[in-house]
């Protein structure tokens, strides 16, 4: 039995056909609710036999239904909407489109292709992906908040940034939070120094404290309470985002522990990066070969062919940009910690390829190695 489900926001539509294409249950709407889901369950239980369920990939609108199906022992297959559209166009010349027709079309499409259900690890993959996506968003927002603080300091106290090695350390942020103007920093008391020395665990010396006061006195910054009010807001944002990032890292590591992933056996590839890669790929067995995984990451070359001329262009940059960005991020630590990738990078450099292009080749090789590790359940062995 083939069950096609057309997904929408407030309601869904299902239809059931048999292997011969005969409609067993006419297309029927059901609400995106408890009662609606059990109406679908009753229909599935009534037909019996082997049931294959499919629906289009439609973002988060199908998430609750997926969990419901898994909890009741049913598998399902997500289909690219473009494939359903092309299948529909190949079977009829009419331009009639309704939810009920779409449900029938999906069920008929299922009967023509190999049934490749979503991995049983879907539940953990879904949560891992939501966590890593939020993590990337917060890290991006944290970077923007730090730039915002630097821009404000360029106006209020430009010398402050050069004075501290780590502008976002505990002591410099505490000094900025306590000050309401440039003049207040210039007139800091010895009592306030004791507070800053304690926060730095004795690293912020008294001579440096006096030098900071002198810098504030001779600063070209604008002595504005408004600027420092904005600085306080920027620091609050930075500290809140830093706390959220730490909390997310803890949750990601805990969720990632449910998977027996071999990626982290590659020196230089940390748990968070491995979790992001796994979340974006979902199931390595969905790719019949590593080249398809490279294409999914957008690291394959675009190809232009006309007549007898064939040219390879830049990388396509299609697919998951998060996966691609993560691979580039981890490429340098991996180069520094593995003989295999270090040798491969310098081989590409010796062939005349510039640094960025050589790193692209390293990222491709890294994906192929990860594919091998994950699909064969083996650990990484350096040369």
C-alpha positions as a printed NumPy array, in Angstrom:
array([[  0.   ,   0.   ,   0.   ],
       [  1.3  ,   3.454,  -0.94 ],
       [  0.219,   6.41 ,   1.16 ],
       [  0.768,   9.887,  -0.267],
       [  0.408,  12.82 ,   2.127],
       [  0.185,  16.433,   0.968],
       [  1.544,  18.64 ,   3.775],
       [  0.295,  22.131,   4.609],
       [  0.319,  24.348,   7.677],
       [ -3.065,  23.73 ,   9.337],
       [ -4.204,  20.532,   7.631],
       [ -2.819,  17.645,   5.595],
       [ -4.345,  15.402,   2.924],
       [ -3.731,  11.671,   2.468],
       [ -4.617,   9.102,  -0.178],
       [ -3.896,   5.352,  -0.363],
       [ -3.378,   3.229,  -3.478],
       [ -2.288,  -0.38 ,  -3.951],
       [  0.586,  -1.736,  -6.056],
       [ -1.61 ,  -1.822,  -9.148],
       [ -2.425,   1.877,  -8.868],
       [ -5.983,   1.329,  -7.684],
       [ -7.232,   3.891,  -5.164],
       [ -7.957,   2.074,  -1.882],
       [ -8.892,   5.181,   0.078],
       [ -9.938,   8.378,  -1.644],
       [ -8.012,  11.522,  -0.78 ],
       [ -9.115,  12.881,   2.583],
       [ -8.157,  15.919,   4.653],
       [ -7.088,  15.622,   8.289],
       [ -6.242,  18.381,  10.751],
       [ -2.762,  19.035,  12.034],
       [ -3.998,  18.029,  15.496],
       [ -4.391,  15.071,  17.873],
       [ -7.746,  14.054,  16.378],
       [ -6.485,  14.512,  12.833],
       [ -3.404,  12.357,  13.381],
       [ -5.494,   9.549,  14.885],
       [ -7.868,   9.737,  11.908],
       [ -4.835,   9.013,   9.686],
       [ -3.655,   6.244,  12.041],
       [ -7.064,   4.557,  11.913],
       [ -6.953,   4.643,   8.095],
       [ -3.453,   3.105,   8.037],
       [ -4.465,   0.351,  10.439],
       [ -7.59 ,  -0.45 ,   8.402],
       [ -5.696,  -1.252,   5.169],
       [ -3.061,  -3.463,   6.787],
       [ -0.23 ,  -5.1  ,   4.861],
       [  3.073,  -3.425,   4.037],
       [  2.611,   0.336,   4.073],
       [  4.913,   2.826,   2.382],
       [  4.33 ,   6.472,   3.285],
       [  5.687,   9.484,   1.422],
       [  5.357,  13.257,   1.432],
       [  7.176,  16.277,   0.091],
       [  9.99 ,  17.977,   2.011],
       [  8.162,  21.028,   3.357],
       [ 10.276,  22.384,   6.191],
       [  8.902,  22.264,   9.738],
       [  5.21 ,  21.78 ,   8.857],
       [  5.623,  17.99 ,   8.793],
       [  7.77 ,  17.659,  11.951],
       [  4.921,  16.764,  14.34 ],
       [  3.49 ,  14.225,  11.895],
       [  6.928,  12.599,  11.473],
       [  7.263,  12.116,  15.223],
       [  3.739,  10.716,  15.425],
       [  4.407,   8.16 ,  12.661],
       [  7.705,   7.06 ,  14.243],
       [  6.045,   6.641,  17.66 ],
       [  3.463,   4.316,  16.067],
       [  5.999,   2.2  ,  14.196],
       [  5.64 ,   3.594,  10.671],
       [  8.467,   4.605,   8.335],
       [  8.204,   7.386,   5.774],
       [ 10.081,   8.784,   2.811],
       [ 10.554,  12.48 ,   2.086],
       [ 10.524,  13.456,  -1.588],
       [ 11.892,  16.536,  -3.315],
       [  8.877,  18.66 ,  -4.42 ],
       [ 10.562,  19.234,  -7.805],
       [ 10.474,  15.479,  -8.495],
       [  6.759,  15.328,  -7.662],
       [  6.072,  18.276,  -9.959],
       [  7.964,  16.662, -12.846],
       [  6.23 ,  13.337, -12.245],
       [  2.86 ,  15.061, -12.294],
       [  3.704,  16.86 , -15.545],
       [  4.75 ,  13.562, -17.132],
       [  1.473,  11.84 , -16.278],
       [ -1.062,  14.508, -17.243],
       [ -1.32 ,  17.584, -19.478],
       [ -3.983,  19.186, -17.283],
       [ -2.976,  22.09 , -15.049],
       [ -5.305,  21.226, -12.204],
       [ -3.687,  21.37 ,  -8.775],
       [ -5.447,  20.605,  -5.495],
       [ -4.302,  19.056,  -2.227],
       [ -6.289,  15.888,  -2.976],
       [ -4.777,  15.529,  -6.452],
       [ -1.309,  16.118,  -4.976],
       [ -1.847,  13.356,  -2.383],
       [ -2.809,  10.889,  -5.134],
       [  0.189,  12.002,  -7.228],
       [  2.608,  11.435,  -4.335],
       [  1.224,   7.948,  -3.679],
       [  1.565,   7.066,  -7.383],
       [  5.116,   8.432,  -7.424],
       [  6.004,   6.207,  -4.453],
       [  4.92 ,   3.156,  -6.436],
       [  7.427,   3.989,  -9.215],
       [ 10.615,   4.473,  -7.167],
       [ 12.688,   2.506,  -4.69 ],
       [ 11.347,   3.106,  -1.201],
       [ 14.139,   4.695,   0.81 ],
       [ 12.654,   5.56 ,   4.215],
       [ 14.118,   8.137,   6.54 ],
       [ 16.653,   6.744,   9.017],
       [ 15.38 ,   5.436,  12.344],
       [ 17.779,   7.954,  13.883],
       [ 15.508,  10.75 ,  12.602],
       [ 14.389,  11.772,  16.106],
       [ 17.921,  12.508,  17.351],
       [ 19.021,  13.939,  13.981],
       [ 16.09 ,  16.372,  14.017],
       [ 16.975,  17.65 ,  17.489],
       [ 20.681,  17.775,  16.667],
       [ 19.986,  19.801,  13.529],
       [ 17.728,  22.27 ,  15.357],
       [ 20.41 ,  22.714,  18.031],
       [ 23.293,  23.175,  15.57 ],
       [ 21.269,  25.596,  13.424],
       [ 20.489,  27.672,  16.518],
       [ 24.14 ,  27.422,  17.571],
       [ 25.321,  28.797,  14.211],
       [ 22.778,  31.625,  14.464],
       [ 23.918,  32.597,  17.975],
       [ 27.608,  32.417,  17.016],
       [ 26.867,  34.683,  14.041],
       [ 24.944,  37.128,  16.264],
       [ 27.795,  37.045,  18.794],
       [ 30.261,  38.034,  16.075],
       [ 28.028,  40.935,  15.044],
       [ 27.654,  42.076,  18.67 ],
       [ 31.441,  42.096,  19.09 ],
       [ 31.841,  44.203,  15.947],
       [ 29.168,  46.559,  17.301],
       [ 31.136,  46.99 ,  20.543],
       [ 34.353,  47.709,  18.638],
       [ 32.593,  50.319,  16.499],
       [ 31.253,  52.076,  19.602],
       [ 34.705,  52.03 ,  21.251],
       [ 36.205,  53.597,  18.107],
       [ 34.137,  56.639,  18.995],
       [ 34.123,  56.536,  22.795],
       [ 37.643,  55.271,  23.696],
       [ 39.654,  54.087,  20.627],
       [ 42.839,  53.483,  22.671],
       [ 41.047,  50.926,  24.882],
       [ 41.067,  48.202,  22.21 ],
       [ 44.863,  48.272,  21.785],
       [ 45.448,  48.345,  25.534],
       [ 43.926,  44.892,  26.16 ],
       [ 45.069,  41.742,  24.387],
       [ 41.587,  40.252,  24.737],
       [ 38.954,  42.962,  24.507],
       [ 36.206,  40.495,  25.44 ],
       [ 37.947,  39.231,  28.576],
       [ 36.312,  39.511,  31.986],
       [ 38.33 ,  42.517,  33.217],
       [ 38.025,  44.881,  30.194],
       [ 34.287,  44.2  ,  29.928],
       [ 33.868,  44.843,  33.687],
       [ 35.71 ,  48.186,  33.385],
       [ 33.472,  49.27 ,  30.515],
       [ 30.307,  48.123,  32.3  ],
       [ 31.163,  50.106,  35.451],
       [ 32.029,  53.312,  33.586],
       [ 29.35 ,  55.761,  32.47 ],
       [ 31.723,  58.031,  30.549],
       [ 35.339,  58.411,  29.419],
       [ 35.879,  60.888,  32.248],
       [ 34.905,  58.249,  34.839],
       [ 37.616,  55.888,  33.55 ],
       [ 40.164,  58.713,  33.809],
       [ 39.164,  59.238,  37.452],
       [ 39.041,  55.602,  38.628],
       [ 39.833,  55.173,  42.342],
       [ 42.183,  52.703,  44.057],
       [ 39.106,  51.006,  45.546],
       [ 37.849,  50.32 ,  42.032],
       [ 41.29 ,  48.968,  41.096],
       [ 40.964,  46.336,  43.83 ],
       [ 37.75 ,  45.134,  42.174],
       [ 39.4  ,  44.843,  38.743],
       [ 42.51 ,  43.152,  40.163],
       [ 40.33 ,  40.562,  41.888],
       [ 38.327,  39.872,  38.698],
       [ 41.594,  39.314,  36.789],
       [ 42.968,  37.04 ,  39.54 ],
       [ 45.887,  39.438,  40.045],
       [ 46.868,  39.71 ,  36.363],
       [ 45.73 ,  43.337,  36.044],
       [ 48.653,  45.127,  37.723],
       [ 48.601,  48.551,  39.367],
       [ 51.027,  50.131,  36.825],
       [ 48.685,  49.009,  34.   ],
       [ 45.758,  50.479,  35.932],
       [ 47.527,  53.849,  36.105],
       [ 48.435,  53.659,  32.407],
       [ 44.773,  53.025,  31.521],
       [ 43.751,  56.133,  33.455],
       [ 46.386,  58.194,  31.625],
       [ 45.115,  56.869,  28.271],
       [ 41.58 ,  57.906,  29.189],
       [ 42.766,  61.41 ,  30.162],
       [ 44.56 ,  61.951,  26.842],
       [ 42.083,  59.99 ,  24.696],
       [ 40.66 ,  61.438,  21.491],
       [ 37.385,  59.644,  22.301],
       [ 34.085,  61.467,  22.711],
       [ 33.151,  61.925,  26.371],
       [ 29.536,  60.885,  25.852],
       [ 27.204,  59.129,  28.317],
       [ 25.029,  58.071,  25.36 ],
       [ 27.918,  56.169,  23.781],
       [ 28.672,  54.382,  27.05 ],
       [ 24.988,  53.533,  27.475],
       [ 25.138,  51.85 ,  24.057],
       [ 28.38 ,  50.121,  25.071],
       [ 26.631,  48.691,  28.153],
       [ 23.821,  47.323,  25.965],
       [ 26.346,  45.794,  23.547],
       [ 28.209,  44.12 ,  26.43 ],
       [ 24.949,  42.731,  27.86 ],
       [ 24.183,  41.285,  24.426],
       [ 27.661,  39.74 ,  24.169],
       [ 27.461,  38.151,  27.617],
       [ 23.952,  36.784,  27.005],
       [ 24.984,  35.315,  23.654],
       [ 28.149,  33.809,  25.148],
       [ 26.028,  32.112,  27.819],
       [ 23.586,  30.822,  25.187],
       [ 26.461,  29.464,  23.062],
       [ 27.875,  27.576,  26.067],
       [ 24.442,  26.124,  26.869],
       [ 23.942,  25.059,  23.258],
       [ 27.399,  23.457,  23.131],
       [ 26.494,  21.362,  26.171],
       [ 23.188,  20.227,  24.609],
       [ 24.828,  19.504,  21.25 ],
       [ 27.502,  17.329,  22.86 ],
       [ 24.87 ,  15.451,  24.851],
       [ 22.705,  14.812,  21.762],
       [ 25.727,  13.906,  19.62 ],
       [ 26.634,  11.191,  22.139],
       [ 23.62 ,   9.156,  20.909],
       [ 25.46 ,   8.563,  17.624],
       [ 28.385,   6.223,  17.206],
       [ 30.163,   8.675,  14.929],
       [ 33.783,   8.072,  13.919],
       [ 34.4  ,  11.614,  12.686],
       [ 35.952,  12.769,  15.93 ],
       [ 38.738,  10.2  ,  15.46 ],
       [ 40.201,  12.689,  12.935],
       [ 42.667,  14.881,  14.89 ],
       [ 41.591,  18.529,  14.747],
       [ 37.901,  17.792,  14.194],
       [ 36.081,  18.669,  17.406],
       [ 32.727,  17.425,  18.702],
       [ 30.757,  20.572,  17.835],
       [ 32.025,  20.651,  14.237],
       [ 31.396,  16.899,  13.877],
       [ 27.851,  17.383,  15.194],
       [ 27.195,  20.164,  12.664],
       [ 28.469,  17.981,   9.8  ],
       [ 26.322,  15.038,  10.925],
       [ 23.24 ,  17.226,  11.387],
       [ 23.564,  18.72 ,   7.903],
       [ 24.184,  15.36 ,   6.191],
       [ 21.659,  13.46 ,   8.392],
       [ 22.414,   9.994,   6.975],
       [ 25.585,   9.24 ,   5.024],
       [ 23.954,   6.129,   3.58 ],
       [ 21.561,   8.387,   1.655],
       [ 24.493,   9.107,  -0.673],
       [ 25.472,   6.245,  -2.979],
       [ 29.028,   7.567,  -3.314],
       [ 31.213,  10.298,  -1.762],
       [ 31.107,  12.465,  -4.906],
       [ 27.388,  13.016,  -4.356],
       [ 28.162,  14.145,  -0.819],
       [ 30.746,  16.588,  -2.219],
       [ 28.04 ,  17.96 ,  -4.541],
       [ 25.623,  18.256,  -1.607],
       [ 28.2  ,  20.458,   0.144],
       [ 28.493,  22.64 ,  -2.976],
       [ 32.198,  21.823,  -3.348],
       [ 31.938,  20.327,  -6.844],
       [ 33.009,  22.34 ,  -9.875],
       [ 30.431,  23.79 , -12.229],
       [ 30.832,  22.448, -15.771],
       [ 30.242,  24.348, -19.008],
       [ 30.022,  22.333, -22.194],
       [ 29.336,  23.643, -25.684],
       [ 30.145,  21.653, -28.82 ],
       [ 33.681,  20.383, -28.447],
       [ 34.508,  22.782, -25.613],
       [ 34.313,  21.684, -21.976],
       [ 35.3  ,  23.973, -19.119],
       [ 35.342,  23.533, -15.36 ],
       [ 34.271,  26.64 , -13.476],
       [ 34.233,  27.667,  -9.829],
       [ 32.653,  25.529,  -7.118],
       [ 28.856,  25.517,  -7.329],
       [ 28.269,  26.654,  -3.707],
       [ 24.911,  24.864,  -3.784],
       [ 23.551,  22.581,  -1.107],
       [ 24.256,  23.2  ,   2.562],
       [ 26.258,  26.401,   3.101],
       [ 26.547,  25.513,   6.811],
       [ 28.225,  22.211,   5.93 ],
       [ 30.577,  23.954,   3.501],
       [ 31.494,  26.695,   6.013],
       [ 32.145,  24.117,   8.756],
       [ 34.462,  22.102,   6.497],
       [ 36.509,  25.213,   5.719],
       [ 36.594,  26.129,   9.409],
       [ 38.034,  22.76 ,  10.484],
       [ 40.415,  22.36 ,   7.519],
       [ 43.268,  24.354,   9.095],
       [ 43.207,  22.565,  12.507],
       [ 43.123,  19.228,  10.658],
       [ 46.093,  20.275,   8.5  ],
       [ 48.026,  21.1  ,  11.652],
       [ 47.245,  17.759,  13.308],
       [ 47.361,  15.113,  10.555],
       [ 50.166,  14.011,   8.278],
       [ 47.755,  12.814,   5.583],
       [ 45.946,  16.109,   5.045],
       [ 49.117,  18.175,   5.528],
       [ 50.855,  16.206,   2.77 ],
       [ 47.791,  16.437,   0.524],
       [ 47.576,  20.227,   0.96 ],
       [ 51.25 ,  20.715,   0.053],
       [ 50.885,  18.356,  -2.908],
       [ 48.175,  20.627,  -4.296],
       [ 50.287,  23.708,  -3.551],
       [ 53.233,  22.165,  -5.423],
       [ 50.921,  21.695,  -8.415],
       [ 50.544,  25.472,  -8.567],
       [ 47.211,  25.838,  -6.788],
       [ 46.804,  28.868,  -4.541],
       [ 45.972,  28.544,  -0.84 ],
       [ 42.171,  28.77 ,  -1.1  ],
       [ 41.956,  26.311,  -3.991],
       [ 44.23 ,  23.872,  -2.128],
       [ 41.902,  24.147,   0.904],
       [ 38.913,  23.337,  -1.326],
       [ 40.693,  20.132,  -2.354],
       [ 41.39 ,  19.388,   1.334],
       [ 37.686,  19.882,   2.155],
       [ 36.705,  17.469,  -0.619],
       [ 39.175,  14.873,   0.623],
       [ 37.954,  15.393,   4.172],
       [ 34.357,  14.72 ,   3.09 ],
       [ 35.42 ,  11.544,   1.28 ],
       [ 37.32 ,  10.348,   4.356],
       [ 34.34 ,  11.135,   6.626],
       [ 32.035,   9.279,   4.217],
       [ 34.304,   6.221,   4.429],
       [ 34.489,   6.352,   8.228],
       [ 30.745,   6.766,   8.715],
       [ 29.56 ,   4.202,   6.153],
       [ 32.054,   1.515,   7.225],
       [ 32.041,   2.37 ,  10.956],
       [ 35.861,   2.587,  11.12 ],
       [ 38.17 ,   5.001,  12.905],
       [ 40.627,   7.313,  11.176],
       [ 44.209,   6.128,  10.735],
       [ 46.835,   8.661,   9.744],
       [ 49.648,   7.787,   7.352]])
